[in-house]
Amino acid sequence: MMDFKLPEELQMLQQSLRRYVDNEMIPHERETLEGNELKPEWRAKFQDGMKKLGLWMMDVPEEHGGPGLSLLAKSIVWQELGRTIALPAREDGITGPQVRHILFQLQGEMREKYLLPTLRGEKRGCFAQTEPDAGSDPGGMRTTAVLDGDHYVINGVKRFITGAGKSDFMQLMAATDRAKGSRGGISCFIVDMNTPGVTLTAQYETMMGDRPWEIVLDNVRVPVPHRVGEEGKGFGLAQKWLGAGRVKHGSRALGVAERALEMAVKYSHQRSTFGKPLAERQGVQWQLTDIWMNLDVATLLVRRAASLIDDGQEARVEAYHCKYFSDEMAFQAIDRCMQIHGGIGLTTDLPIERMWRQQRSYRITEGASEVMRTVIARHVMKAYA
Ligand SMILES: Cc1cc2nc3c(=O)[nH]c(=O)nc-3n(C[C@H](O)[C@H](O)[C@H](O)COP(=O)(O)OP(=O)(O)OC[C@H]3O[C@@H](n4cnc5c(N)ncnc54)[C@H](O)[C@@H]3O)c2cc1C
């Protein structure tokens, strides 16, 4: 028989995290942020909590000192942390440095200069792929890297780069052959932020509080050893990291939907209109039932994608399906929760409006829903041709 239950150790992890989020995060969730940044005292407290739970350096493979968690285990962590708005929407850093797959490809001197200080928390890197004219379709990027002796000369503009202002270096995607685009024309480079020709030209305000940057690269000279992997293979490096990111999106969405359900059910019992609690209205019950049913489906999709990737399978379609369905499902759940709460749901007294804004953004970033559907469509058209 297929086993739909989590292994016992993951059930225990989930219970411990749930207790931690309920007791240490949710009661303080309106105090922990300054703008969209975690206040240093709360960062230290949450980092300490994560260390006690054995989740420190969670994104780091075991051979580099991480706890060696499976993607399924990580998905439980993301799910449980998704139940609170005590953390910023992106880049909370409470489980240690967020190290992208790209840095683990570095060897020798580059490893000493970038990977190891990042693991020690001494350096920070951002990921720069999106451009004003290339977001969903990064293969069409205009930033070019042209070989000139023992350097590449890089020119272009990157947009919406999270954390660029606080970074020491960027993991930059640039076209080494624009004609080939995503089919072998994109390479990845490590570029120090203080390299001559790198300028942070704008910072965007967003409805989630995130403030990503625009970066201009004007004749930036980067030594050849700063290219990560082979020329033209950079796009594959980014994609690999984005695959696990899709499971992260799906997992976090489960937490959002579950919190929405908890709040909506509770409020529907408390609030009466026209002489009856909302909980006794079929129109409300069916909304709550829909949230629960979709959450149940999304949970299976997330667990399947994580388990397949843990099993060494590519699971590309499953990961896309998991992100698309879960992010859409969670936005609908928090939107319904807001509706059930009426006016109070729109106020900053409750976490609903912030969750709503954050979840709205996840339907666009790291792969818009339509792009997920387009990839799934290719699979469907082929599978049923
Ligand atoms: C807060 C924030 C942080 C970010 N951080 C980073 C970062 O650190 N590094 C980085 O590189 N990028 C980052 N991004 C960029 C983000 O990943 C892109 O915004 C996202 O990929 C969408 O690209 P775009 O905005 O150019 O939209 P477009 O690609 O212009 O798409 C616009 C819309 O068109 C629709 N669409 C697109 N393609 C299709 C299709 N094939 N079929 C049907 N409809 C389609 C979708 O609805 C989509 O939302 C960030 C963005 C934000 C808002």
Short mmCIF file of C-alpha atoms and ligand atoms in Angstrom, two decimals:
data_model
loop_
_atom_site.label_atom_id
_atom_site.label_comp_id
_atom_site.label_asym_id
_atom_site.label_seq_id
_atom_site.Cartn_x
_atom_site.Cartn_y
_atom_site.Cartn_z
CA MET A 1 0.00 0.00 0.00
CA MET A 2 1.24 3.52 -0.75
CA ASP A 3 2.19 5.34 2.43
CA PHE A 4 0.73 8.83 2.54
CA LYS A 5 2.05 9.53 6.04
CA LEU A 6 5.27 11.43 6.69
CA PRO A 7 8.07 9.32 8.18
CA GLU A 8 7.97 9.44 11.98
CA GLU A 9 11.03 11.70 12.36
CA LEU A 10 9.48 14.26 10.02
CA GLN A 11 6.20 14.14 11.92
CA MET A 12 8.20 14.95 15.06
CA LEU A 13 10.05 17.75 13.29
CA GLN A 14 6.72 19.19 12.15
CA GLN A 15 5.26 19.05 15.68
CA SER A 16 8.32 20.75 17.23
CA LEU A 17 8.30 23.49 14.61
CA ARG A 18 4.59 24.02 14.99
CA ARG A 19 5.05 24.50 18.72
CA TYR A 20 7.93 26.92 18.08
CA VAL A 21 5.95 28.98 15.55
CA ASP A 22 2.83 29.02 17.76
CA ASN A 23 4.66 29.99 20.94
CA GLU A 24 7.68 32.03 19.83
CA MET A 25 6.71 33.61 16.53
CA ILE A 26 2.96 34.13 16.09
CA PRO A 27 2.46 36.02 19.41
CA HIS A 28 5.16 38.53 18.33
CA GLU A 29 4.56 38.68 14.61
CA ARG A 30 3.72 42.40 14.55
CA GLU A 31 6.93 43.33 16.45
CA THR A 32 9.66 41.44 14.64
CA LEU A 33 10.11 43.51 11.48
CA GLU A 34 11.47 46.99 10.85
CA GLY A 35 10.15 47.80 7.37
CA ASN A 36 10.78 44.48 5.71
CA GLU A 37 13.92 43.62 7.68
CA LEU A 38 14.00 41.28 10.62
CA LYS A 39 15.15 43.29 13.66
CA PRO A 40 18.61 42.09 14.83
CA GLU A 41 17.34 40.97 18.27
CA TRP A 42 14.61 38.84 16.70
CA ARG A 43 17.00 37.47 14.07
CA ALA A 44 19.33 36.34 16.87
CA LYS A 45 16.45 34.82 18.85
CA PHE A 46 15.01 32.93 15.86
CA GLN A 47 18.46 31.78 14.75
CA ASP A 48 18.98 30.40 18.24
CA GLY A 49 15.61 28.64 18.05
CA MET A 50 16.46 27.10 14.67
CA LYS A 51 19.85 25.90 16.01
CA LYS A 52 18.08 24.17 18.91
CA LEU A 53 15.76 22.48 16.42
CA GLY A 54 18.75 21.21 14.42
CA LEU A 55 17.93 23.39 11.41
CA TRP A 56 20.99 25.62 11.32
CA MET A 57 22.72 25.74 7.88
CA MET A 58 19.66 23.99 6.50
CA ASP A 59 20.40 25.00 2.88
CA VAL A 60 23.98 23.74 3.06
CA PRO A 61 24.83 20.18 1.92
CA GLU A 62 26.19 17.83 4.56
CA GLU A 63 29.73 17.81 3.09
CA HIS A 64 29.92 21.56 3.75
CA GLY A 65 28.69 21.34 7.35
CA GLY A 66 24.91 21.37 6.87
CA PRO A 67 22.55 18.98 8.68
CA GLY A 68 21.93 16.95 5.51
CA LEU A 69 18.18 17.43 5.39
CA SER A 70 16.19 15.94 2.55
CA LEU A 71 14.08 18.28 0.42
CA LEU A 72 11.03 16.64 2.02
CA ALA A 73 12.31 17.65 5.49
CA LYS A 74 13.04 21.18 4.27
CA SER A 75 9.58 21.40 2.81
CA ILE A 76 8.16 20.72 6.29
CA VAL A 77 10.27 23.58 7.67
CA TRP A 78 9.14 26.00 4.92
CA GLN A 79 5.53 24.92 5.44
CA GLU A 80 5.57 25.56 9.17
CA LEU A 81 7.40 28.89 8.88
CA GLY A 82 4.86 29.87 6.20
CA ARG A 83 2.18 30.03 8.95
CA THR A 84 3.58 33.27 10.35
CA ILE A 85 4.30 36.79 9.14
CA ALA A 86 7.02 37.22 11.80
CA LEU A 87 9.51 36.76 8.94
CA PRO A 88 10.04 38.87 5.80
CA ALA A 89 8.65 37.50 2.53
CA ARG A 90 12.14 36.86 1.15
CA GLU A 91 15.60 36.30 2.60
CA ASP A 92 14.97 35.85 6.32
CA GLY A 93 18.28 34.06 6.97
CA ILE A 94 17.10 32.48 10.25
CA THR A 95 18.30 29.01 9.26
CA GLY A 96 21.76 30.31 8.31
CA PRO A 97 23.27 31.60 5.09
CA GLN A 98 21.11 31.07 2.03
CA VAL A 99 23.64 29.58 -0.33
CA ARG A 100 22.67 29.04 -3.92
CA HIS A 101 23.65 25.91 -5.78
CA ILE A 102 25.93 28.04 -8.02
CA LEU A 103 28.45 28.67 -5.22
CA PHE A 104 28.95 24.96 -4.56
CA GLN A 105 30.33 24.63 -8.10
CA LEU A 106 33.34 26.82 -7.22
CA GLN A 107 36.78 25.25 -6.91
CA GLY A 108 40.19 26.26 -5.49
CA GLU A 109 40.77 29.97 -4.97
CA MET A 110 37.22 30.92 -5.97
CA ARG A 111 35.87 28.52 -3.36
CA GLU A 112 38.11 30.11 -0.69
CA LYS A 113 37.15 33.61 -1.75
CA TYR A 114 33.38 33.24 -2.12
CA LEU A 115 31.88 29.94 -0.91
CA LEU A 116 33.66 29.56 2.43
CA PRO A 117 33.17 33.17 3.66
CA THR A 118 29.51 32.90 2.63
CA LEU A 119 29.11 29.72 4.69
CA ARG A 120 30.78 31.47 7.64
CA GLY A 121 28.33 34.38 7.29
CA GLU A 122 31.11 36.83 6.41
CA LYS A 123 30.06 37.52 2.83
CA ARG A 124 26.71 37.80 1.08
CA GLY A 125 25.80 37.24 -2.53
CA CYS A 126 22.72 38.15 -4.56
CA PHE A 127 21.37 36.46 -7.68
CA ALA A 128 21.09 38.69 -10.75
CA GLN A 129 19.19 37.24 -13.68
CA THR A 130 16.10 39.38 -14.36
CA GLU A 131 16.36 42.40 -16.69
CA PRO A 132 13.96 45.17 -17.71
CA ASP A 133 13.21 43.24 -20.93
CA ALA A 134 13.75 39.67 -19.74
CA GLY A 135 12.05 38.21 -16.68
CA SER A 136 9.99 35.11 -17.43
CA ASP A 137 12.11 34.55 -20.53
CA PRO A 138 15.70 34.97 -19.31
CA GLY A 139 17.00 33.36 -22.51
CA GLY A 140 16.25 36.71 -24.18
CA MET A 141 18.51 38.66 -21.82
CA ARG A 142 20.50 41.57 -23.26
CA THR A 143 23.35 41.68 -20.77
CA THR A 144 26.40 40.44 -22.65
CA ALA A 145 29.77 39.07 -21.55
CA VAL A 146 32.40 39.33 -24.27
CA LEU A 147 35.78 37.63 -23.94
CA ASP A 148 38.70 40.08 -24.13
CA GLY A 149 42.04 38.36 -23.39
CA ASP A 150 41.91 36.96 -19.86
CA HIS A 151 38.79 38.93 -18.92
CA TYR A 152 35.12 39.10 -19.88
CA VAL A 153 33.68 42.56 -20.48
CA ILE A 154 30.12 42.74 -19.21
CA ASN A 155 27.50 45.31 -20.21
CA GLY A 156 23.80 45.43 -19.35
CA VAL A 157 21.09 46.21 -16.81
CA LYS A 158 19.67 43.87 -14.15
CA ARG A 159 16.36 44.60 -12.44
CA PHE A 160 14.57 43.47 -9.26
CA ILE A 161 17.67 42.06 -7.59
CA THR A 162 16.91 41.14 -3.97
CA GLY A 163 19.54 42.07 -1.39
CA ALA A 164 21.92 43.73 -3.91
CA GLY A 165 22.52 46.70 -1.60
CA LYS A 166 23.81 44.42 1.16
CA SER A 167 25.77 42.05 -1.05
CA ASP A 168 29.52 41.68 -1.50
CA PHE A 169 29.15 39.91 -4.83
CA MET A 170 26.52 38.87 -7.34
CA GLN A 171 25.91 35.60 -9.12
CA LEU A 172 25.30 37.17 -12.48
CA MET A 173 23.75 35.59 -15.55
CA ALA A 174 24.91 37.11 -18.85
CA ALA A 175 24.71 36.15 -22.52
CA THR A 176 27.97 34.88 -24.00
CA ASP A 177 26.08 34.05 -27.21
CA ARG A 178 22.81 35.95 -27.60
CA ALA A 179 21.81 33.95 -30.67
CA LYS A 180 21.85 30.71 -28.68
CA GLY A 181 20.00 32.26 -25.69
CA SER A 182 18.82 29.65 -23.17
CA ARG A 183 20.15 26.85 -25.45
CA GLY A 184 23.81 27.25 -24.55
CA GLY A 185 24.22 31.02 -24.75
CA ILE A 186 23.96 32.05 -21.08
CA SER A 187 26.90 31.94 -18.67
CA CYS A 188 27.19 32.56 -14.96
CA PHE A 189 29.78 34.86 -13.33
CA ILE A 190 30.77 35.87 -9.84
CA VAL A 191 31.12 39.65 -9.87
CA ASP A 192 32.24 41.70 -6.87
CA MET A 193 29.82 44.54 -6.22
CA ASN A 194 32.72 46.99 -5.92
CA THR A 195 34.09 46.19 -9.39
CA PRO A 196 34.48 49.41 -11.44
CA GLY A 197 31.42 49.83 -13.70
CA VAL A 198 28.90 48.19 -11.31
CA THR A 199 26.34 50.76 -10.09
CA LEU A 200 23.15 50.33 -8.08
CA THR A 201 20.92 52.76 -9.95
CA ALA A 202 17.46 52.33 -8.39
CA GLN A 203 15.59 50.61 -5.61
CA TYR A 204 11.94 49.63 -6.09
CA GLU A 205 9.23 49.92 -3.43
CA THR A 206 6.82 46.98 -3.52
CA MET A 207 3.52 46.22 -1.83
CA MET A 208 5.19 43.39 0.14
CA GLY A 209 7.85 45.70 1.60
CA ASP A 210 10.63 44.04 -0.44
CA ARG A 211 12.96 46.61 -1.99
CA PRO A 212 14.83 44.94 -4.87
CA TRP A 213 17.49 46.85 -6.84
CA GLU A 214 18.37 47.80 -10.37
CA ILE A 215 22.03 47.31 -11.28
CA VAL A 216 23.82 48.80 -14.26
CA LEU A 217 26.95 47.07 -15.59
CA ASP A 218 29.05 49.36 -17.73
CA ASN A 219 32.17 47.76 -19.26
CA VAL A 220 32.68 45.64 -16.14
CA ARG A 221 35.89 43.59 -16.47
CA VAL A 222 35.67 40.16 -14.83
CA PRO A 223 38.59 37.68 -14.84
CA VAL A 224 37.92 34.43 -16.74
CA PRO A 225 38.17 32.25 -13.56
CA HIS A 226 35.12 34.13 -12.25
CA ARG A 227 32.97 32.29 -14.79
CA VAL A 228 31.14 29.47 -12.98
CA GLY A 229 31.16 26.21 -14.92
CA GLU A 230 31.54 26.05 -18.68
CA GLU A 231 30.73 28.91 -21.03
CA GLY A 232 27.10 28.70 -22.09
CA LYS A 233 26.10 26.36 -19.27
CA GLY A 234 25.12 29.03 -16.74
CA PHE A 235 21.43 28.77 -17.42
CA GLY A 236 21.41 25.11 -16.39
CA LEU A 237 23.04 26.03 -13.05
CA ALA A 238 20.32 28.55 -12.26
CA GLN A 239 17.56 26.21 -13.32
CA LYS A 240 18.74 23.49 -10.96
CA TRP A 241 18.50 25.85 -8.02
CA LEU A 242 15.14 27.20 -9.17
CA GLY A 243 13.75 23.61 -9.19
CA ALA A 244 14.13 23.21 -5.41
CA GLY A 245 12.85 26.80 -5.14
CA ARG A 246 9.56 25.68 -6.66
CA VAL A 247 9.12 23.12 -3.89
CA LYS A 248 9.90 25.92 -1.42
CA HIS A 249 7.15 28.06 -2.92
CA GLY A 250 4.68 25.18 -2.73
CA SER A 251 5.62 24.34 0.86
CA ARG A 252 5.36 27.91 2.13
CA ALA A 253 1.96 28.17 0.46
CA LEU A 254 0.72 25.20 2.51
CA GLY A 255 1.56 27.14 5.68
CA VAL A 256 -0.27 30.24 4.42
CA ALA A 257 -3.40 28.25 3.53
CA GLU A 258 -3.40 26.40 6.82
CA ARG A 259 -3.15 29.62 8.83
CA ALA A 260 -5.92 31.10 6.66
CA LEU A 261 -8.11 28.11 7.48
CA GLU A 262 -7.35 28.32 11.22
CA MET A 263 -8.23 32.04 11.31
CA ALA A 264 -11.30 31.72 9.09
CA VAL A 265 -12.85 28.79 11.00
CA LYS A 266 -12.26 30.51 14.36
CA TYR A 267 -13.75 33.80 13.19
CA SER A 268 -16.74 32.14 11.57
CA HIS A 269 -17.70 30.75 15.00
CA GLN A 270 -17.15 34.10 16.74
CA ARG A 271 -18.97 36.36 14.32
CA SER A 272 -22.74 36.42 13.97
CA THR A 273 -24.74 38.28 11.35
CA PHE A 274 -28.52 38.34 10.99
CA GLY A 275 -28.87 36.29 14.19
CA LYS A 276 -26.62 33.34 13.28
CA PRO A 277 -22.85 32.63 13.45
CA LEU A 278 -21.16 32.74 10.07
CA ALA A 279 -20.13 29.12 10.73
CA GLU A 280 -23.78 28.03 10.32
CA ARG A 281 -24.09 29.55 6.83
CA GLN A 282 -23.63 27.04 4.06
CA GLY A 283 -22.04 29.75 1.87
CA VAL A 284 -19.30 30.15 4.47
CA GLN A 285 -18.94 26.41 5.21
CA TRP A 286 -18.41 25.65 1.53
CA GLN A 287 -15.70 28.30 1.28
CA LEU A 288 -13.93 26.72 4.26
CA THR A 289 -14.38 23.27 2.75
CA ASP A 290 -12.89 24.45 -0.54
CA ILE A 291 -9.85 25.86 1.25
CA TRP A 292 -9.36 22.56 3.08
CA MET A 293 -9.83 20.39 -0.04
CA ASN A 294 -7.38 22.42 -2.09
CA LEU A 295 -4.89 22.46 0.77
CA ASP A 296 -5.14 18.67 0.94
CA VAL A 297 -4.42 18.35 -2.81
CA ALA A 298 -1.53 20.83 -2.63
CA THR A 299 0.01 18.94 0.28
CA LEU A 300 0.12 15.77 -1.84
CA LEU A 301 1.66 17.68 -4.77
CA VAL A 302 4.37 19.23 -2.58
CA ARG A 303 5.21 15.93 -0.91
CA ARG A 304 5.35 14.15 -4.28
CA ALA A 305 7.66 16.73 -5.89
CA ALA A 306 9.98 16.80 -2.86
CA SER A 307 10.11 12.99 -2.62
CA LEU A 308 10.84 12.55 -6.34
CA ILE A 309 13.67 15.11 -6.23
CA ASP A 310 15.05 13.41 -3.11
CA ASP A 311 14.96 10.19 -5.10
CA GLY A 312 17.27 11.79 -7.70
CA GLN A 313 14.58 12.32 -10.32
CA GLU A 314 14.30 15.56 -12.25
CA ALA A 315 10.55 15.91 -11.49
CA ARG A 316 10.40 19.08 -13.55
CA VAL A 317 6.68 18.91 -14.34
CA GLU A 318 5.83 17.83 -10.79
CA ALA A 319 7.81 20.79 -9.36
CA TYR A 320 6.08 23.23 -11.72
CA HIS A 321 2.70 21.72 -10.85
CA CYS A 322 3.47 21.98 -7.15
CA LYS A 323 4.42 25.68 -7.37
CA TYR A 324 1.56 26.66 -9.65
CA PHE A 325 -1.21 24.87 -7.78
CA SER A 326 0.00 25.70 -4.27
CA ASP A 327 0.72 29.39 -4.85
CA GLU A 328 -2.65 29.90 -6.54
CA MET A 329 -4.43 27.81 -3.89
CA ALA A 330 -2.88 29.76 -0.99
CA PHE A 331 -3.74 33.13 -2.51
CA GLN A 332 -7.35 32.01 -2.91
CA ALA A 333 -7.33 30.71 0.69
CA ILE A 334 -6.03 33.93 2.25
CA ASP A 335 -8.35 35.99 0.02
CA ARG A 336 -11.36 33.97 1.22
CA CYS A 337 -10.15 34.28 4.80
CA MET A 338 -10.02 38.05 4.30
CA GLN A 339 -13.55 38.07 2.88
CA ILE A 340 -14.92 36.03 5.79
CA HIS A 341 -13.37 38.51 8.24
CA GLY A 342 -15.03 41.49 6.57
CA GLY A 343 -13.55 44.92 7.38
CA ILE A 344 -11.35 43.70 10.22
CA GLY A 345 -9.58 41.41 7.71
CA LEU A 346 -8.35 44.48 5.86
CA THR A 347 -6.73 46.04 8.92
CA THR A 348 -3.16 45.69 10.08
CA ASP A 349 -4.49 44.40 13.43
CA LEU A 350 -4.59 40.96 11.84
CA PRO A 351 -1.89 39.18 9.79
CA ILE A 352 -4.28 38.52 6.90
CA GLU A 353 -3.52 41.61 4.78
CA ARG A 354 0.24 41.04 4.95
CA MET A 355 -0.12 37.37 4.10
CA TRP A 356 -2.39 38.38 1.22
CA ARG A 357 0.18 40.84 -0.15
CA GLN A 358 3.04 38.38 0.18
CA GLN A 359 1.13 35.49 -1.33
CA ARG A 360 -0.03 37.71 -4.22
CA SER A 361 3.61 38.34 -5.08
CA TYR A 362 4.52 34.64 -5.14
CA ARG A 363 2.19 34.17 -8.11
CA ILE A 364 4.64 36.30 -10.12
CA THR A 365 8.15 35.87 -8.73
CA GLU A 366 10.44 32.91 -9.44
CA GLY A 367 8.19 31.86 -12.28
CA ALA A 368 4.79 33.45 -12.94
CA SER A 369 1.81 31.09 -12.81
CA GLU A 370 1.28 31.40 -16.56
CA VAL A 371 4.84 30.26 -17.20
CA MET A 372 4.28 27.23 -14.96
CA ARG A 373 1.16 26.40 -16.94
CA THR A 374 2.99 26.85 -20.25
CA VAL A 375 5.61 24.29 -19.26
CA ILE A 376 2.93 21.90 -17.98
CA ALA A 377 1.01 22.43 -21.25
CA ARG A 378 4.04 21.22 -23.23
CA HIS A 379 4.03 18.05 -21.15
CA VAL A 380 0.29 17.52 -21.59
CA MET A 381 0.39 18.08 -25.36
CA LYS A 382 3.22 15.57 -25.71
CA ALA A 383 1.88 12.98 -23.26
CA TYR A 384 -1.59 12.83 -24.86
CA ALA A 385 -0.64 13.39 -28.52
C1 LIG B 1 10.23 41.41 -4.90
C2 LIG B 1 10.92 40.80 -6.06
C3 LIG B 1 12.16 40.20 -5.87
C4 LIG B 1 12.85 39.65 -6.95
N1 LIG B 1 14.10 39.14 -6.77
C5 LIG B 1 14.83 38.75 -7.84
C6 LIG B 1 16.20 38.39 -7.69
O1 LIG B 1 16.77 38.39 -6.58
N2 LIG B 1 16.91 38.05 -8.81
C7 LIG B 1 16.34 38.03 -10.05
O2 LIG B 1 17.05 37.71 -11.01
N3 LIG B 1 15.02 38.36 -10.23
C8 LIG B 1 14.27 38.74 -9.15
N4 LIG B 1 12.95 39.13 -9.32
C9 LIG B 1 12.36 39.10 -10.66
C10 LIG B 1 11.23 38.12 -10.81
O3 LIG B 1 11.71 36.79 -10.77
C11 LIG B 1 10.49 38.47 -12.11
O4 LIG B 1 9.74 39.64 -11.83
C12 LIG B 1 9.59 37.37 -12.61
O5 LIG B 1 10.37 36.31 -13.10
C13 LIG B 1 8.66 37.85 -13.72
O6 LIG B 1 9.37 38.51 -14.71
P1 LIG B 1 8.85 39.96 -15.24
O7 LIG B 1 8.57 40.79 -14.05
O8 LIG B 1 9.83 40.47 -16.22
O9 LIG B 1 7.50 39.64 -15.96
P2 LIG B 1 7.28 39.21 -17.56
O10 LIG B 1 8.25 38.18 -17.90
O11 LIG B 1 7.34 40.50 -18.31
O12 LIG B 1 5.86 38.68 -17.50
C14 LIG B 1 4.71 39.54 -17.24
C15 LIG B 1 3.49 38.68 -17.09
O13 LIG B 1 3.20 38.09 -18.35
C16 LIG B 1 2.62 36.83 -18.18
N5 LIG B 1 3.39 35.85 -18.95
C17 LIG B 1 4.72 35.76 -19.08
N6 LIG B 1 5.07 34.75 -19.90
C18 LIG B 1 3.91 34.19 -20.32
C19 LIG B 1 3.59 33.09 -21.17
N7 LIG B 1 4.54 32.34 -21.75
N8 LIG B 1 2.28 32.81 -21.39
C20 LIG B 1 1.31 33.54 -20.79
N9 LIG B 1 1.55 34.57 -19.97
C21 LIG B 1 2.84 34.89 -19.72
C22 LIG B 1 2.64 36.53 -16.68
O14 LIG B 1 1.36 36.80 -16.14
C23 LIG B 1 3.63 37.51 -16.12
O15 LIG B 1 3.35 37.87 -14.78
C24 LIG B 1 12.26 39.67 -8.25
C25 LIG B 1 11.01 40.28 -8.44
C26 LIG B 1 10.36 40.86 -7.36
C27 LIG B 1 9.04 41.53 -7.60
#
